[in-house]
Structure formats: C-alpha cells, structure tokens
Short mmCIF file of C-alpha atoms and ligand atoms in Angstrom, two decimals:
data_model
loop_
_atom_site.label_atom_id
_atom_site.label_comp_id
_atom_site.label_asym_id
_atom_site.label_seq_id
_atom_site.Cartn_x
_atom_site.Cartn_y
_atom_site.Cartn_z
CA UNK A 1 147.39 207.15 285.14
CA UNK A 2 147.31 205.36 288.49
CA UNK A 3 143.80 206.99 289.03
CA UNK A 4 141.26 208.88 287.13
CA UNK A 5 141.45 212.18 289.32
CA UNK A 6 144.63 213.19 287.89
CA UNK A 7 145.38 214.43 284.51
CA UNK A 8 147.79 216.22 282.37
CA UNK A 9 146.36 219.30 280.58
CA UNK A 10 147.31 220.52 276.84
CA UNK A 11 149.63 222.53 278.49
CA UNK A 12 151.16 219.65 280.06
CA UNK A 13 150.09 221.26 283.40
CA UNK A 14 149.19 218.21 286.14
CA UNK A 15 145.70 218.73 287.35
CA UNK A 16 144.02 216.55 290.21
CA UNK A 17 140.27 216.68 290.39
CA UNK A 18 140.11 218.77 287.19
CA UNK A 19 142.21 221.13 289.04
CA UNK A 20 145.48 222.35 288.31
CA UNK A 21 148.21 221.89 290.70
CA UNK A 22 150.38 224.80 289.92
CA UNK A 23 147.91 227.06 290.91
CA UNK A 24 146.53 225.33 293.70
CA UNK A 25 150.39 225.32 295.27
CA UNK A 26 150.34 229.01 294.21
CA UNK A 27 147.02 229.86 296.00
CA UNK A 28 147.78 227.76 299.36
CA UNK A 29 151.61 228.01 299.73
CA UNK A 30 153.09 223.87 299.95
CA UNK A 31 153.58 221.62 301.22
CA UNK A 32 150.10 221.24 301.18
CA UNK A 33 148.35 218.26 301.18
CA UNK A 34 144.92 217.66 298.35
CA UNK A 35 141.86 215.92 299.34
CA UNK A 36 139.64 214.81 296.01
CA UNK A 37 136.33 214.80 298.13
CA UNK A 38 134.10 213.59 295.59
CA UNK A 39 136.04 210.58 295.31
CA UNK A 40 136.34 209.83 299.00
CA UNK A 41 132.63 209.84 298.98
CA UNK A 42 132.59 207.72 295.29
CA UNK A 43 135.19 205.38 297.76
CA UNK A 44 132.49 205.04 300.25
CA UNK A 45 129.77 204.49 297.95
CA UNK A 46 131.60 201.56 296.18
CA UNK A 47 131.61 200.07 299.48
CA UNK A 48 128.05 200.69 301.25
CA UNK A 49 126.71 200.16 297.31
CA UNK A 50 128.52 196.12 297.53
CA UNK A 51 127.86 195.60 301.39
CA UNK A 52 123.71 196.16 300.47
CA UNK A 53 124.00 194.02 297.45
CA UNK A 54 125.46 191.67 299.39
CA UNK A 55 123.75 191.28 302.73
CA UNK A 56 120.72 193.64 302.19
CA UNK A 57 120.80 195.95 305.71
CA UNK A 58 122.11 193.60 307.69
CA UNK A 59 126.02 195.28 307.28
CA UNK A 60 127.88 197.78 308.33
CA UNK A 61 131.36 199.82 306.89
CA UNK A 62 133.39 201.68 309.30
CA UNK A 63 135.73 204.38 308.03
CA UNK A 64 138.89 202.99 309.64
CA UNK A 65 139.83 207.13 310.88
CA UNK A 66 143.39 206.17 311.62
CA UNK A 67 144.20 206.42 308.11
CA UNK A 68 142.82 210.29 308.15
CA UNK A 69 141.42 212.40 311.30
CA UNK A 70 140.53 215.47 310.89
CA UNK A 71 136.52 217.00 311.37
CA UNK A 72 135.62 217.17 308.66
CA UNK A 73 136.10 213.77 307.47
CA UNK A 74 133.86 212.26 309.92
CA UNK A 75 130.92 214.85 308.85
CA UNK A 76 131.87 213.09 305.14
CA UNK A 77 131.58 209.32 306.16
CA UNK A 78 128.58 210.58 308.08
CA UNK A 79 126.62 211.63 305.26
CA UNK A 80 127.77 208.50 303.33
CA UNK A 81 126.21 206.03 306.30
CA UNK A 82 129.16 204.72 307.66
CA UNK A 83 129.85 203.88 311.10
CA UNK A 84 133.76 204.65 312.58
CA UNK A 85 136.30 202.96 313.91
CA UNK A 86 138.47 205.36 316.10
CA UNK A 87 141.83 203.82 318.07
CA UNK A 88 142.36 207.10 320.58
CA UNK A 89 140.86 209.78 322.80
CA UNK A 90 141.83 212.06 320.62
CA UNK A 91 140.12 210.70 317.48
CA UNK A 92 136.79 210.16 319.37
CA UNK A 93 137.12 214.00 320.30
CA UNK A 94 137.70 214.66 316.99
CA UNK A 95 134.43 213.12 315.47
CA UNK A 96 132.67 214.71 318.83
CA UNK A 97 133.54 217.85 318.61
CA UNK A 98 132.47 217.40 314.30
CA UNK A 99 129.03 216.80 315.83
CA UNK A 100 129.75 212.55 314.56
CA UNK A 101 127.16 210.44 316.46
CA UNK A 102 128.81 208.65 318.85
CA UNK A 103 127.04 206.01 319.48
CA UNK A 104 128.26 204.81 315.50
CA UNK A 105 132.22 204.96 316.41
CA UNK A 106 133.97 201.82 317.58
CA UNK A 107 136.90 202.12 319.84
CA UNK A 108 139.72 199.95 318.93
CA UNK A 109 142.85 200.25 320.77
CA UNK A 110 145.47 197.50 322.49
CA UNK A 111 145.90 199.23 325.39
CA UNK A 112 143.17 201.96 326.70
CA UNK A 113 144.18 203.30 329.63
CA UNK A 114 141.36 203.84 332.56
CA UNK A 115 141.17 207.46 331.31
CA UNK A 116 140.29 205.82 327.74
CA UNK A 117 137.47 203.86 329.15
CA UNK A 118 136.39 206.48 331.02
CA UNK A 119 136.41 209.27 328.06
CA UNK A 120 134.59 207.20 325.75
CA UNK A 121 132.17 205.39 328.03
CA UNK A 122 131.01 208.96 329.04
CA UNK A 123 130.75 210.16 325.87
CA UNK A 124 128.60 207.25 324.33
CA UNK A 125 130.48 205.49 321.89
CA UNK A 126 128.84 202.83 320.71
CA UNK A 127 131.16 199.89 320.78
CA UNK A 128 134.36 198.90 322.12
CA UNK A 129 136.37 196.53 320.60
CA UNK A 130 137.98 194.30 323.33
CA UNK A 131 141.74 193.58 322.54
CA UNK A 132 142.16 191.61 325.75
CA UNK A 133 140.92 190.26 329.17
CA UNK A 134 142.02 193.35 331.68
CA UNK A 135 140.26 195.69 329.27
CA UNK A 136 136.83 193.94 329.97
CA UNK A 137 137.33 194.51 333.69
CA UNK A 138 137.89 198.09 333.62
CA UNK A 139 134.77 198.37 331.13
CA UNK A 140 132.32 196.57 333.29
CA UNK A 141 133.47 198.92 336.15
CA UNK A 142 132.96 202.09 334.31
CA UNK A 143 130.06 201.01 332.52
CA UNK A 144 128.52 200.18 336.05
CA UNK A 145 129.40 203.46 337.25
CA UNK A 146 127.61 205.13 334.33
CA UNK A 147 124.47 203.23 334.98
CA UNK A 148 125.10 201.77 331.60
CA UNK A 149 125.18 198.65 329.87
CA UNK A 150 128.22 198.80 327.25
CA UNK A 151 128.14 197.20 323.83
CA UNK A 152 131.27 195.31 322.57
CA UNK A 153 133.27 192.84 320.82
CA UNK A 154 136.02 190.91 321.22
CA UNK A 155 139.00 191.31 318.34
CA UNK A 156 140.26 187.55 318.11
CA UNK A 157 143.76 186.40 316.42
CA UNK A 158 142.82 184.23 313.74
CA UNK A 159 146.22 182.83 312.96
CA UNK A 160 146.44 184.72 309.66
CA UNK A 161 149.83 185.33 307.71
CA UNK A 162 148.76 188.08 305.04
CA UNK A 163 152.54 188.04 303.46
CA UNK A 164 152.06 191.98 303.35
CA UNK A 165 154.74 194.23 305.18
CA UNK A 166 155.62 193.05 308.60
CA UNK A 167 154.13 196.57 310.20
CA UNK A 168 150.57 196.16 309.19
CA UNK A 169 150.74 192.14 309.18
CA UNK A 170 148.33 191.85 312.35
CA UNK A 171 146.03 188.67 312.13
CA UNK A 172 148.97 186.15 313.43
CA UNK A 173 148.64 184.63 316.40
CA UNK A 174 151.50 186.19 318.41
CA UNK A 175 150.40 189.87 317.44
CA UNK A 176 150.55 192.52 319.51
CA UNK A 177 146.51 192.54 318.87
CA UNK A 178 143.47 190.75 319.79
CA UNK A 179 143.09 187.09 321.51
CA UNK A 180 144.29 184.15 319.78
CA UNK A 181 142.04 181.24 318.60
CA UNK A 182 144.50 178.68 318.65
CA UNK A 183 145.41 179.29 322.33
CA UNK A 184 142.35 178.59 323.58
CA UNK A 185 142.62 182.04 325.09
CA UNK A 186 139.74 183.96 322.95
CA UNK A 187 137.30 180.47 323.95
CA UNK A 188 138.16 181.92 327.83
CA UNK A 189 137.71 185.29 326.92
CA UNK A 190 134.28 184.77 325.72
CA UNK A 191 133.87 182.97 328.74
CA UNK A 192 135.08 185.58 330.84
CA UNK A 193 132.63 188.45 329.02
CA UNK A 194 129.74 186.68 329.75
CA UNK A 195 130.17 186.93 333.70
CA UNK A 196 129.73 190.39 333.67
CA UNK A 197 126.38 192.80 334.25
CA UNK A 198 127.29 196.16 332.46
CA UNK A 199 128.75 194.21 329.76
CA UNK A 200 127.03 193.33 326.41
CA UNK A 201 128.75 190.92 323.85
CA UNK A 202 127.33 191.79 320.44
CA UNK A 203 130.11 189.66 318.37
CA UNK A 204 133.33 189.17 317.33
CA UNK A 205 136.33 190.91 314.95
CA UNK A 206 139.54 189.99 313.32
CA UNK A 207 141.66 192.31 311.66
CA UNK A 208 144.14 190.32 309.18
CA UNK A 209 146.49 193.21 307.74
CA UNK A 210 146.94 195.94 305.37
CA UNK A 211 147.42 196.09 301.61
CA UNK A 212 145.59 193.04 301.06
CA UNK A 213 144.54 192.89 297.18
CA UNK A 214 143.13 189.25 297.28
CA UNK A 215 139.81 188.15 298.56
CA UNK A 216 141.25 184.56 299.38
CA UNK A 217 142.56 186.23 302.87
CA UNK A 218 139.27 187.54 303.60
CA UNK A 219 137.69 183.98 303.12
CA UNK A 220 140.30 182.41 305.32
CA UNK A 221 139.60 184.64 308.03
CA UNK A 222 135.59 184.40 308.19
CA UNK A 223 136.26 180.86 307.88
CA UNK A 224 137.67 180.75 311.01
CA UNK A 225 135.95 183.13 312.79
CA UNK A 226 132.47 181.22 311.80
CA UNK A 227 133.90 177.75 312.94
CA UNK A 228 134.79 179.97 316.51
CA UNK A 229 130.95 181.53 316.42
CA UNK A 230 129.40 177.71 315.50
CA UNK A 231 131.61 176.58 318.61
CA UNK A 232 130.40 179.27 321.14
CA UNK A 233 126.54 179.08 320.12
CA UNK A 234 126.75 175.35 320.77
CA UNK A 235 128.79 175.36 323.68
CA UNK A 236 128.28 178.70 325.15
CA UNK A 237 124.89 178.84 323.52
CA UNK A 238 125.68 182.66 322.34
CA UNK A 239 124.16 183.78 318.88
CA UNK A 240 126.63 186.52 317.44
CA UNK A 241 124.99 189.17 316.25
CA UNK A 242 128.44 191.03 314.82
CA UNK A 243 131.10 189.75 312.55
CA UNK A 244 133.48 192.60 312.09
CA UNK A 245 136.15 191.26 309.37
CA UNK A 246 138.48 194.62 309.41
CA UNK A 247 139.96 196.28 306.87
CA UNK A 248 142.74 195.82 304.82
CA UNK A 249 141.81 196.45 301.20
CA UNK A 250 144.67 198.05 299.13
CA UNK A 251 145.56 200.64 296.63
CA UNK A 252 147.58 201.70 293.84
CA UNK A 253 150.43 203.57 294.70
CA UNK A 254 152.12 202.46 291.47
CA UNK A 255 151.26 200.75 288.04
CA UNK A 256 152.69 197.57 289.72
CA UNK A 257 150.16 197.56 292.49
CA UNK A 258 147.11 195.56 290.73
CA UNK A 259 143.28 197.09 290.51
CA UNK A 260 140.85 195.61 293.01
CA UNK A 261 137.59 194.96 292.16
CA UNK A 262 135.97 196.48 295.52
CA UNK A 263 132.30 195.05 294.60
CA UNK A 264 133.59 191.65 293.10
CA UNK A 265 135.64 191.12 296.10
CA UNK A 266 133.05 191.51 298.95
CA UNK A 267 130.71 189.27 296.79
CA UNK A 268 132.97 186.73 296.90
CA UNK A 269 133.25 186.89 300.59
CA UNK A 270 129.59 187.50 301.33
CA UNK A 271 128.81 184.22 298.98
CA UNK A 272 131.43 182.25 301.17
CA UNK A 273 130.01 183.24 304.25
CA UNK A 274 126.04 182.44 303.64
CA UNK A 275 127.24 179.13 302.37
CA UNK A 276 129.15 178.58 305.33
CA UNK A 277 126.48 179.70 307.66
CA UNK A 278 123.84 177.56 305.79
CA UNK A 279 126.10 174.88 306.93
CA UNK A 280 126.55 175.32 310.03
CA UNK A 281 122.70 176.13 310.52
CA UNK A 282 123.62 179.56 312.03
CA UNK A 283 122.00 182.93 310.73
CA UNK A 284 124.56 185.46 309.12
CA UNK A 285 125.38 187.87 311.57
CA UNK A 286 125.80 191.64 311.07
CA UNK A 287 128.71 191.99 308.82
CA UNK A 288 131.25 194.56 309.32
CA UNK A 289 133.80 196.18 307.02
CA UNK A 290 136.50 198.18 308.69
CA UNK A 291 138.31 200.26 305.37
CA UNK A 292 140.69 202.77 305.85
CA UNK A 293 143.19 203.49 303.39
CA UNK A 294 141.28 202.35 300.08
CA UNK A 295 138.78 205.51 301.48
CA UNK A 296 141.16 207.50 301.43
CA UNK A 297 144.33 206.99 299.66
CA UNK A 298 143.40 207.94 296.56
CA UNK A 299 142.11 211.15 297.16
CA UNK A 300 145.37 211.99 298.04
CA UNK A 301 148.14 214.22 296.72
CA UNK A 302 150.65 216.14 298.12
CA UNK A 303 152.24 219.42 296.67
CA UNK A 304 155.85 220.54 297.34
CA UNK A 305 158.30 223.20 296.06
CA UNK A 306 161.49 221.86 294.61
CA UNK A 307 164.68 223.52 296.42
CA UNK A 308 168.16 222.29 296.02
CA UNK A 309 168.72 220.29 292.90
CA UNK A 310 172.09 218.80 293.85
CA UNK A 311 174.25 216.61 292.00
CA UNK A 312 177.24 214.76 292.98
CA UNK A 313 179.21 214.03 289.59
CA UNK A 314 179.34 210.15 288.92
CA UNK A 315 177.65 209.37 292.03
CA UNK A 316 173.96 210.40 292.38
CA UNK A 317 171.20 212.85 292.08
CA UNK A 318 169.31 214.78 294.80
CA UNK A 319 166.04 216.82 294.49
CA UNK A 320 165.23 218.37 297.75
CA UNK A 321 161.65 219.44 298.30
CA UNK A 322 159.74 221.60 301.19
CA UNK A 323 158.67 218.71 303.10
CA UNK A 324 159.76 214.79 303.26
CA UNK A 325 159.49 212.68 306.25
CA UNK A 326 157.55 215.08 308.49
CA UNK A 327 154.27 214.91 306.47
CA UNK A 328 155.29 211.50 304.78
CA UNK A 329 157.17 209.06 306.75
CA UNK A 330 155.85 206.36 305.28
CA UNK A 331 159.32 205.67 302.93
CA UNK A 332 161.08 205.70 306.12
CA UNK A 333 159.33 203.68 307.78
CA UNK A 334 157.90 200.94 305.55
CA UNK A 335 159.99 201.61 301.66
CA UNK A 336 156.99 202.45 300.66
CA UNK A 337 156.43 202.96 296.55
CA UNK A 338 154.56 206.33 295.30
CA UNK A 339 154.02 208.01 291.96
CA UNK A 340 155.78 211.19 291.47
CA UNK A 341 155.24 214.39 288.78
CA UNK A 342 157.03 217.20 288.18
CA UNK A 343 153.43 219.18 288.18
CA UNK A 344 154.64 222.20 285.85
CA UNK A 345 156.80 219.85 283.47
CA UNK A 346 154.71 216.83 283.45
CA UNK A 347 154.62 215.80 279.52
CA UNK A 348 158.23 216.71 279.81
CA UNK A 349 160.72 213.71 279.10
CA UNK A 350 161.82 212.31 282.40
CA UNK A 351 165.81 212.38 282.34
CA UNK A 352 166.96 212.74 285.89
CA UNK A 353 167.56 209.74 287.58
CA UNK A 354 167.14 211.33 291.59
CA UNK A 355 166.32 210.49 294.74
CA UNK A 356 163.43 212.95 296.36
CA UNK A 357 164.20 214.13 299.95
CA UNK A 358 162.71 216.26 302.39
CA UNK A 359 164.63 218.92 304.48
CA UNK A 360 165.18 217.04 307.97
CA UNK A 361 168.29 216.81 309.61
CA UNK A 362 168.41 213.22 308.82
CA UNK A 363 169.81 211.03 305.71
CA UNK A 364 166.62 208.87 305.90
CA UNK A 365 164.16 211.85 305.48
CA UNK A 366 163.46 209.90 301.84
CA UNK A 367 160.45 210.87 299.84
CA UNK A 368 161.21 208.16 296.81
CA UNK A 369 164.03 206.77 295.72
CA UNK A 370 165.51 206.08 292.26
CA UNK A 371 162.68 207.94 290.24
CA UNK A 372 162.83 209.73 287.09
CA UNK A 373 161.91 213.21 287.12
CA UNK A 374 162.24 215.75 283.61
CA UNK A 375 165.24 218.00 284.76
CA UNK A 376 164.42 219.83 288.01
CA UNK A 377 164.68 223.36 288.97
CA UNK A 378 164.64 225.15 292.08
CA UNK A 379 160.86 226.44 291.99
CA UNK A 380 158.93 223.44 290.19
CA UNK A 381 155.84 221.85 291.76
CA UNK A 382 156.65 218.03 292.69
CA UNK A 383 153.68 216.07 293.10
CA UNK A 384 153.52 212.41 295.41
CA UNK A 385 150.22 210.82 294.73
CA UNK A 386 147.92 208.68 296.76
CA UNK A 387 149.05 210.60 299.98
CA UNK A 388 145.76 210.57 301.02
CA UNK A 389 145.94 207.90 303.97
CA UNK A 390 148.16 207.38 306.69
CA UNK A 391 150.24 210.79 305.43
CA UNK A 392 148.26 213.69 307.46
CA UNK A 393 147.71 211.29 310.49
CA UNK A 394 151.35 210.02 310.50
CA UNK A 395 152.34 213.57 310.45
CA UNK A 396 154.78 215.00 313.04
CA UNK A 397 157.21 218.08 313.83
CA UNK A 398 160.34 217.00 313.74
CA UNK A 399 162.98 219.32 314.01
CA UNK A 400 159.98 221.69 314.39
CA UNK A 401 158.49 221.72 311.35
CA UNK A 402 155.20 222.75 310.95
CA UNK A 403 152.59 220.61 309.61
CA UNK A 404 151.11 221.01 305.65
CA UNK A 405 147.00 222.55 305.31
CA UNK A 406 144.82 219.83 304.12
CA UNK A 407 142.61 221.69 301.35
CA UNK A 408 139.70 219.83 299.91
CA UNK A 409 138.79 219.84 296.28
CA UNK A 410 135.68 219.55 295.04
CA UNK A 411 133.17 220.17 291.99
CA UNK A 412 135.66 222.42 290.52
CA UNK A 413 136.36 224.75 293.75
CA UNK A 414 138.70 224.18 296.77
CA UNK A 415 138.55 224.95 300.53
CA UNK A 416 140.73 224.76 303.80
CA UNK A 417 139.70 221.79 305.78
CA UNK A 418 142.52 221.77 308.21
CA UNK A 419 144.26 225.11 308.61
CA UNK A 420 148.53 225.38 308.16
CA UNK A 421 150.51 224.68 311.13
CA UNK A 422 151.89 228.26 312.09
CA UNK A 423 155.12 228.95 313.83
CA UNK A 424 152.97 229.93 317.18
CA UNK A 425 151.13 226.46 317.22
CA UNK A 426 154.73 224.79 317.43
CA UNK A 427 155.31 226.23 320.81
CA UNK A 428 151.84 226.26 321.61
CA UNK A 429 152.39 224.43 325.06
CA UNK A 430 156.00 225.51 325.31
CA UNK A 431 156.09 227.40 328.57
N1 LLP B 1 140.89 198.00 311.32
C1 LLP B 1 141.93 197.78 312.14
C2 LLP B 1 141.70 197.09 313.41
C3 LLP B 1 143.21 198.21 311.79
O1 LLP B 1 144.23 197.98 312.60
C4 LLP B 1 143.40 198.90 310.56
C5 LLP B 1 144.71 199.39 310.19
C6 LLP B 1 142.27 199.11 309.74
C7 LLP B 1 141.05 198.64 310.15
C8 LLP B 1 142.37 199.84 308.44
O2 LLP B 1 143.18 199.17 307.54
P1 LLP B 1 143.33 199.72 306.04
O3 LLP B 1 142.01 199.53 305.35
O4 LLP B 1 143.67 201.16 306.13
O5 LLP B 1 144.41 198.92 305.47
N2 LLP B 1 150.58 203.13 308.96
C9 LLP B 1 150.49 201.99 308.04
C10 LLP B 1 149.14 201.34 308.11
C11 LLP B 1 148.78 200.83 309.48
C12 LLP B 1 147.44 200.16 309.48
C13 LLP B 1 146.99 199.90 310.86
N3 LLP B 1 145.72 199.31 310.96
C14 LLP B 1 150.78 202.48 306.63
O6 LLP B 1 151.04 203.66 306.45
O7 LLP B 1 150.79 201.68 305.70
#
C-alpha cells in the first residue's frame, strides 16, 4: 500500500484509518472527502520531533494552510505547536474565527492589496512575508497607523531550478515570487526595509518548489541564502534572526513516487547549515519549515459513486463518477498521478482498462487516466487516495456543483468537519 492508513479487509472491503469506506460513503452520501486526523497530527509530529533534534528550540514549522483551510485544521496544527503560513484574507479569517493565535500565522502573498495589509495588520498577525518593494511601503504606513511596529521578512529568489512541474517550480529567479539575489534587487530591498520606523526585519525566506523528494535542493538553497545573510551582517551590519527555507517536501501519490525520510532529510540540512554558519562566524538563525502537502496529503481520500460505465467497442473505456474536476482539478491542471480502488471490489482482479471522469460539461474533467479498475458497476465506491492537500482548497463550483463534506476520522469514529455544500449555498449571494 502507498500508506499505512489504508487497508483491505477479509472481505476485501477498502478501509482507511481502520475504517471501512463503503460504509462511511453510505453514512455521509459522496463525494465526500476523508481526513485520517491522527496521521495529520503523526505528520506534524515527524516534523516538530526532527526540527528539535535538530536545532533544539531555536525552529519553527508552519503548516503551509494553502494546501487545506478549513477551522478546524488550524485548531489541529495548533495543538501540535506549529506556527501558519496563510496566503489570503480569507485564510487568516479562517484560523481567526477557529480561535488560531494570530500573532503565529505568516502572511505570504505576491500581491496584497491595501485591504490585505490592512485586514491582517489589524488583526495581529505575526509576520508578513515581503514578496516585493511596494508591499513594504504600504506596511510601514499601516503599521504606523496602528501604532504598531510590524514584524517581517523578505521572500528572496534564490535562483533555484527544482526540475519539479513548472506550476509549483518557484525558487528561479524570474518567478512570479520573491526578490531575486542575482539582480542585486533583494541587496536593495534589504536596504530599502531598513529605512523604515514601523517596520521590523526579523530575516529572510526562500521558497524553492513543490514535490521536492531530495534534500540536495534544500542545501542549495540555505547555501545561498547564508552567503546573502554573511553579506548583509557585514555590510549592512544586520544579524538575521529568521531563516524561513519553505516547504516543498513530497508525497506518494503512487508506488513510483519514492519514500522520504522526513527526519533524515532535515538532519542533513540542519548539519549543512551549522557547518556553514561556523564558517562564516555567524550564529544559526531561527530556522523555519514551511510544509504543506506532506501534512496533509496523506490523510487524504476521496469517496465517489460510480455512474455510467461506458464503453466504446475497440476504442476505450469510461467510468464516470459523482465528482471529477470540481473537487480534484489537480489532473487537469498539472497530469497529476493518484492511486485508485474500487472500495467494495478491492481484492477483485483489476480487468478494465478505463479512464475515471467526473460529470462536468467538459472532456478534460479527468480524474486518472489509463488505470485498471476490477469491472465497474453503476453503484460501486471508487476511492482516489492522497486527496488530502491541495483537493478541498482547489475546490470550485463549476457548472454549479456543490462542494464534497470533509469528515474527519479518527480513533475508530468519524465526524463532520466541514459541512456539504447544499443547493441554497450555491446561490447564496445570487440576488
Ligand atoms: N510555502 C510557500 C511559500 C509556498 O508557495 C508553498 C506552496 C508552500 C510553502 C507549501 O508547499 P508544499 O509543502 O505543500 O509543497 N496547487 C499545487 C501546489 C501549489 C503549491 C504552492 N505553494 C498542487 O496541487 O500541486
């Protein structure tokens, strides 16, 4: 199995958390989307556990929300010591209105608008991370007007090519993200910060790209960003007290995607990093983890109903299900790879060569392509795993379809963390 939450029983039933799927679809209608919650909090623990052994309490791992928002999840990372890092007004109300200390949450973001600043300066957020010059104007005006000094830091380009998928590929120097290094531009930009009263520079981040499995990226972009924090304490005579190095970590969606050894892999960094800073006679600022998806993702399945089973004779297969690209988009979007079960036949022999689609008026609504399935029926439970990040949050209504419950599993019982979309929330602010 891709991970150890799921499991098929004796009667070749697929359970996920020690739960069985069949009758979770039957209890909550589907789509409907799983949540394993002991092992987002196992997740979290794997990284807060490696972060101490490596750097004692001088760290810090921010749930990277984007990959799931919802309020519950921030009372979850909350209890598991992590900080956030939220990219909207609407997450930050989100983890407000879950009672989530604000003053933990880090607003990322390329472009906040005034209204942005404004939201989250008011309602104490701890940190903003600076993507660019104009940003640190309208900060130091709001912060001023809030009788407030306003912690941030500055995401820098470090000129990074991660070779993952061009969407999440964000540490190269033209990105739409951050300052670049190499330009000379994040040198003025540090500059530029220190001018300002109601502005307080507490370090630096980088933010290399997604479904990263190596450690070797991770070293290439602390190496840089140390040689850029040696350069301003000599020549700007700053001490950063932050290193935020992002996230990126990534996950099994199939038996081709390799296992990462979390705990290995910050060890590695962290050893790189005191050497370096040894070297450099600087002392080893704060260091921050930014992990989203390998929180997340695995905790993750989604439920759907098989419909249409249609076959077109001597061309190709389809098995239609409940949802597709409106709760998943991310085979649209990116190609991306999942593991699929047929929950109620899964020792079954798989047969049917198919592709699984959702119900959108639209040929790329695409769950998976190519898979092998045991013969589908109308009425069978099809399973995607590792849905649990950047599924929920990607989410939309498209030809007004109404969004999937997330239900939480846990010790053996389940609950409703986010309720089903109903047809009266669709037109909500139709008027
Ligand atoms: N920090 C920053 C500044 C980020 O931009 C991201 C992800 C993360 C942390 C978390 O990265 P993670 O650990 O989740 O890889 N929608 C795409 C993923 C976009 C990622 C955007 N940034 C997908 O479905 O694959």
């Amino acid at each position: 199995m891709i991970c150890n939450n799921i499991n098929i029983n004796n009667s070749g039933i697929l359970e996920f958390a020690g739960q069985d799927t069949t009758c979770l679809a039957k209890k909550y209608g589907t789509p409907l989307y799983l949540l394993d919650e002991n092992k987002i909090r196992d997740n979290c623990k794997t990284y807060v556990n490696a972060m101490a052994k490596a750097y004692g309490d001088n760290f810090a791992v921010l749930y990277a929300s984007k990959a799931n928002s919802f309020k519950k999840i921030y009372n979850i990372v909350n209890e598991e010591n992590m900080c956030v890092d939220v990219v909207s007004v609407g997450e930050i109300y989100t983890a407000l209105k879950a009672g989530y200390p604000l003053s933990k949450a880090y607003f990322h973001s390329n472009n906040k608008t005034d209204a942005d600043v404004d939201f989250a300066i008011k309602n104490g957020v701890g940190y903003f991370v600076v993507d660019n010059a104009e940003e640190l104007d309208v900060i130091d005006a709001t912060a001023k007007k809030y009788g407030i000094c306003q912690n941030i830091l500055l995401r820098l380009t470090p000129g990074i090519d991660t070779h993952t998928y061009e969407a999440v590929n964000t540490g190269k120097v033209d990105s739409k993200f951050g300052t670049a290094i190499e330009t000379g531009q994040a040198y003025k930009i540090v500059e530029k910060t220190l001018t300002f009263n109601n502005i307080k520079l507490c370090g630096f981040h980088c933010h290399i790209g997604s479904m990263v499995f190596d450690s070797d990226t991770f070293l290439r972009g602390a190496d840089i960003m140390l040689d850029f924090i040696y350069k301003v304490k000599t020549e700007l005579n700053l001490v950063t007290e932050q290193l935020d190095l992002g996230g990126g970590y990534g996950v099994r969606y199939t038996k081709n995607d390799p296992v990462i050894d979390i705990e290995k892999n910050i060890l590695q960094v962290s050893d790189f990093i005191k050497n370096k800073c040894y070297k450099l006679n600087i002392t080893v600022p704060k260091i921050l983890l930014e992990p989203g998806r390998s929180i997340v993702a695995d905790a993750g399945m989604t439920l759907y109903t098989v419909g249409t089973v249609k076959k077109i004779t001597g061309y190709k297969n389809y098995v239609s299900v409940d949802g597709g690209m409106t709760d998943n988009p991310r085979y649209a979007l990116y190609g991306s790879e999942y593991t699929l079960f047929l929950a109620n036949k899964a020792s079954q022999k798989s047969t049917l060569e198919c592709d699984v689609v959702g119900r959108c008026c639209e040929s790329g609504d695409i769950i998976q392509q190519n898979v092998l399935l045991p013969e589908a029926e109308r009425g069978d439970i099809l399973a995607v795993c590792t849905t649990g990040a950047y599924n929920y949050s990607m989410a939309m209504n498209y030809n007004r379809i109404a969004r999937p419950p997330i239900v939480m599993l846990k010790d053996g019982s389940n609950y409703v963390a986010v309720k089903r979309e109903t047809l009266d929330d669709l037109i909500a602010n139709d008027l």
